[in-house]
XYZ file of N, CA and C in Angstrom:
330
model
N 100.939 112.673 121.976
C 100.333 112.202 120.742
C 98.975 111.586 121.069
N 98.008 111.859 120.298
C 96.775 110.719 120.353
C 97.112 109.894 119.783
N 96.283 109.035 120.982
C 95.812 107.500 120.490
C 94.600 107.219 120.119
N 94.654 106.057 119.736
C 92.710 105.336 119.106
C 91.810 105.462 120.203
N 92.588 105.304 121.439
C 91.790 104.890 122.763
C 90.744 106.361 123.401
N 91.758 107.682 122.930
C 91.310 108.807 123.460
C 90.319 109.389 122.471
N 90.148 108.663 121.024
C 89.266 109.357 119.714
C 87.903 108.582 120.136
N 86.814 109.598 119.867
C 85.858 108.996 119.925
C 85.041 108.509 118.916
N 85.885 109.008 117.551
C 85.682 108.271 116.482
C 86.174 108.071 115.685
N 86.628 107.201 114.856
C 87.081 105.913 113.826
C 87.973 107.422 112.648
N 89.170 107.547 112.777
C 89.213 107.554 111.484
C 89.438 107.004 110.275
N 89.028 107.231 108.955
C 89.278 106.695 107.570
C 90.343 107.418 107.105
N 91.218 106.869 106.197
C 92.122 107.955 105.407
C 91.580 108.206 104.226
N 91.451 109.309 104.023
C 91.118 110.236 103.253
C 91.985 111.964 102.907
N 92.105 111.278 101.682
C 93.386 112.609 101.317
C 92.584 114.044 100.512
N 92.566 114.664 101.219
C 91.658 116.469 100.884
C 92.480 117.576 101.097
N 92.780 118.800 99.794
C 93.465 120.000 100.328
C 92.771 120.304 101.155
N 93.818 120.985 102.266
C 93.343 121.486 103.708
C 94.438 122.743 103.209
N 93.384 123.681 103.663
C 93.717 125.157 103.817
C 93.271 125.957 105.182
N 94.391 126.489 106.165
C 93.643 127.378 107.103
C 94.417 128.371 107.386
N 93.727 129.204 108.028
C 94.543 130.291 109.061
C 94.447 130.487 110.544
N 95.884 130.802 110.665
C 95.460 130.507 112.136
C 96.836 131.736 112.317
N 96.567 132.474 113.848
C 98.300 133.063 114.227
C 99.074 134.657 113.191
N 98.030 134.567 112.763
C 98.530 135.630 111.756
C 99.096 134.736 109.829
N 99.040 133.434 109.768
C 99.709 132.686 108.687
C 98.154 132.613 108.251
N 98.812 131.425 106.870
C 97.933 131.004 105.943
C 98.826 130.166 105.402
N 98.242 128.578 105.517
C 99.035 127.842 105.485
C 98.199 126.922 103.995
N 98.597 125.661 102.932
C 97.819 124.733 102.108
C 99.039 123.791 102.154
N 98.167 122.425 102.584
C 98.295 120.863 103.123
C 97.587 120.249 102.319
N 97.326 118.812 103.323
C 96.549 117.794 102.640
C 96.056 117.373 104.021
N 94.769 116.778 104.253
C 94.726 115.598 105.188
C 95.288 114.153 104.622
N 95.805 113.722 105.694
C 96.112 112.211 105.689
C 94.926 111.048 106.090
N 93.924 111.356 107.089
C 92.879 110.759 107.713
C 91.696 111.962 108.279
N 90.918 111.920 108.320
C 89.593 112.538 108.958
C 88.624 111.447 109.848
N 88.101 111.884 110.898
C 86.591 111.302 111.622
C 85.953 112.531 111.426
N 84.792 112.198 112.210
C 83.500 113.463 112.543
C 84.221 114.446 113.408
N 84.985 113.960 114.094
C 85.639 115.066 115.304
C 86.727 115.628 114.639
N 87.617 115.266 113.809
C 89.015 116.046 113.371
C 89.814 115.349 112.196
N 91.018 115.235 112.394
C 92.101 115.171 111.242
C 93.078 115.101 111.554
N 94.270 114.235 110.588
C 95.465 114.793 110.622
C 95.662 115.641 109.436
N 96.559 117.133 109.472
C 97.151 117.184 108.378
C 98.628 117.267 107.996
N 99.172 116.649 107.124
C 100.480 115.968 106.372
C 100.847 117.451 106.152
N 102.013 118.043 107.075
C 102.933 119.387 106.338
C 103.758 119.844 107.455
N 104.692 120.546 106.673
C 105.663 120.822 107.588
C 105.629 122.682 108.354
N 104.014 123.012 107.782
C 103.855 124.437 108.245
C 104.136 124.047 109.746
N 104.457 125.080 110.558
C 104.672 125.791 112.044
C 103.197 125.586 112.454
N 102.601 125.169 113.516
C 101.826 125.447 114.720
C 101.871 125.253 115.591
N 100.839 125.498 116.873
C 101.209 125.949 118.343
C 100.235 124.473 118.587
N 100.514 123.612 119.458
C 99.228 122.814 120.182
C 98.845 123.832 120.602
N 97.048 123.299 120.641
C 96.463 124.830 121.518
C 95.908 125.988 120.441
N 96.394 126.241 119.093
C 95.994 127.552 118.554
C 94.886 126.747 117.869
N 94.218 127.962 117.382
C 92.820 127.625 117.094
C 92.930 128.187 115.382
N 92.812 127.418 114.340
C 92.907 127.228 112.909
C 91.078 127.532 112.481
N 91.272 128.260 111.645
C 89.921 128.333 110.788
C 90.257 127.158 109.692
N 89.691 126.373 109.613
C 89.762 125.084 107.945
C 89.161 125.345 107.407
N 89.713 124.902 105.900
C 88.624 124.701 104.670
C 89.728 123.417 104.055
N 88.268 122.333 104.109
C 88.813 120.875 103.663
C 88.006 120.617 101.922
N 88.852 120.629 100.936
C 88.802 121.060 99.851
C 88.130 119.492 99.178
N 87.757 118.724 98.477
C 87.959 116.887 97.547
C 87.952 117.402 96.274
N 88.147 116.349 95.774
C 88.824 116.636 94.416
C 87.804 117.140 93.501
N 86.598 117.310 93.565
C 85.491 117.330 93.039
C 85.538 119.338 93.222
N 85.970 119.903 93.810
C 86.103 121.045 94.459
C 84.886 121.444 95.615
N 84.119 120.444 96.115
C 83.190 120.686 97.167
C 84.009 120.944 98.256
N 83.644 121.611 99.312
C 84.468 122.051 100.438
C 83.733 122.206 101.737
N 84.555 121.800 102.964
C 84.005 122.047 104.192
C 84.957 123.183 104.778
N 84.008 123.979 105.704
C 84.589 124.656 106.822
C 84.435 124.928 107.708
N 85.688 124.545 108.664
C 84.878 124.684 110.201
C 86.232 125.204 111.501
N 86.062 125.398 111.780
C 87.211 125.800 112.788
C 87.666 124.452 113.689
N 88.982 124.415 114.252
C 89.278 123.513 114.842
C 90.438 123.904 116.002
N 91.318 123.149 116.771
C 91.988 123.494 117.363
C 93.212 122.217 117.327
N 94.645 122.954 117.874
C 95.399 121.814 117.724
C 95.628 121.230 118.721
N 95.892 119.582 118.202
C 95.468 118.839 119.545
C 97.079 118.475 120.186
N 97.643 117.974 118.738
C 99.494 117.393 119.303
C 99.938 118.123 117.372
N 101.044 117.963 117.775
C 101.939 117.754 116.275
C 103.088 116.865 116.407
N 103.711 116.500 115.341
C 104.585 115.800 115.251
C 105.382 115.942 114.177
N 106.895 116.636 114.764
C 107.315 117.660 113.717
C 107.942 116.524 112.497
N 107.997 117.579 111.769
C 107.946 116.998 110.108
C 107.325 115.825 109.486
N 105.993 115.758 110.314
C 105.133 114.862 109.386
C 103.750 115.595 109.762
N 103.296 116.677 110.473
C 101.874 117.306 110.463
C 101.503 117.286 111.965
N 100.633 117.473 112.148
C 99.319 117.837 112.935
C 98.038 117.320 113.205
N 97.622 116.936 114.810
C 96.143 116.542 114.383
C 95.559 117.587 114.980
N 94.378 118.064 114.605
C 93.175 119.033 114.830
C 91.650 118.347 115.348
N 91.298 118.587 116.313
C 89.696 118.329 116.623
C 88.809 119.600 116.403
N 87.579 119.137 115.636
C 86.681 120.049 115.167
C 86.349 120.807 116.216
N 85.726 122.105 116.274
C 85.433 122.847 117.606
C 83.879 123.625 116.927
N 84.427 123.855 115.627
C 82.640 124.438 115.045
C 82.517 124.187 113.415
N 81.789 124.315 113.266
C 81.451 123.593 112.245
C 79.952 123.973 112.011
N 79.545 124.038 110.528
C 77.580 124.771 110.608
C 76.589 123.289 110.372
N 75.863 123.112 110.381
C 74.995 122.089 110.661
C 74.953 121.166 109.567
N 74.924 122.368 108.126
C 75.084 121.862 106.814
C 76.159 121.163 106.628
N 77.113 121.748 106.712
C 78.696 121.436 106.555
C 78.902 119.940 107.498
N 78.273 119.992 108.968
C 78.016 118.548 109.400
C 77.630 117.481 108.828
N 76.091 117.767 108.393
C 75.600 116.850 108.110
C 76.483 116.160 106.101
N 76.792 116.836 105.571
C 77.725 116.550 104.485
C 79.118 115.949 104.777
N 79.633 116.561 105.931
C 81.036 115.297 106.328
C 80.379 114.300 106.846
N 79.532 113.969 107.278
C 78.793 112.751 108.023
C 78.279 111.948 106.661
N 77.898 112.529 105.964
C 77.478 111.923 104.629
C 78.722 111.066 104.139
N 79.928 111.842 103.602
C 81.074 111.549 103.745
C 81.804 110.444 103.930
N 81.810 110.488 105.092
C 82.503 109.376 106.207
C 81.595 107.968 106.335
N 80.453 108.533 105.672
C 79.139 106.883 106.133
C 79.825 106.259 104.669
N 79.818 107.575 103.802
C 80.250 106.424 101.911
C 81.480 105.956 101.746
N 82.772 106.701 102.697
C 83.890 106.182 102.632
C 83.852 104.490 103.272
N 83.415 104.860 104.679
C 83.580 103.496 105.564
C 82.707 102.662 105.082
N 81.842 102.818 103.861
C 80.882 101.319 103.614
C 81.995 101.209 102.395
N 82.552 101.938 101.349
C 83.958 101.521 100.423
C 84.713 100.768 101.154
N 85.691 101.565 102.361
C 86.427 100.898 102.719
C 86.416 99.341 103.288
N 85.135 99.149 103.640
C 84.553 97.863 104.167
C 84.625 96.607 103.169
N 84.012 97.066 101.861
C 83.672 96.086 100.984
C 84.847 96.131 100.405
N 85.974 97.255 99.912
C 87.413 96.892 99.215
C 88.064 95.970 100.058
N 87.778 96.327 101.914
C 88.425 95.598 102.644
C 90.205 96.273 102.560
């Protein structure tokens, strides 16, 4: 399992349909938390640590990211975490956008 100690960055929880394929499947989740580097996602689909997932991270607004990732651990019947592996510059710089407006919310709700 990861720990805080091995992430190199902070995640926030933040709940987004997560849709990918990976293995021959096609799987639709949710994230539970995101950083700049990855995710968990909340489901009881099948994956391999190790296989490599195409994402598309959906908000309620219907804006969407996509980027490929890989799996890092799972932990059966509660999900998966994934670290980003590619991702397009645009799509970066908009989860970075993201994550700066969540963590100044989460700061001031406390």
């Amino acid at each position: 399992m990861m720990t805080d100690e091995k992430r190199r960055h902070g995640r926030l929880p933040l709940v987004m349909e997560a849709s990918w394929e990976g293995s021959g499947s096609k799987s639709l989740a949710r994230t539970v938390d995101i950083s700049a580097s990855g995710c968990f996602i909340d489901t009881l689909a099948p994956v391999e640590v190790g296989e490599t997932l195409n994402l598309r991270l959906t908000l309620h607004d219907g804006e969407y990211f996509s980027m490929q990732g890989v799996v890092m651990y799972r932990m059966p019947s509660l999900g998966f975490g994934v670290r980003f592996t590619r991702i397009s510059d645009a799509d970066r710089l908009r989860l970075d956008a993201l994550l700066k407006m969540d963590a100044e919310d989460t700061r001031r709700t406390g």
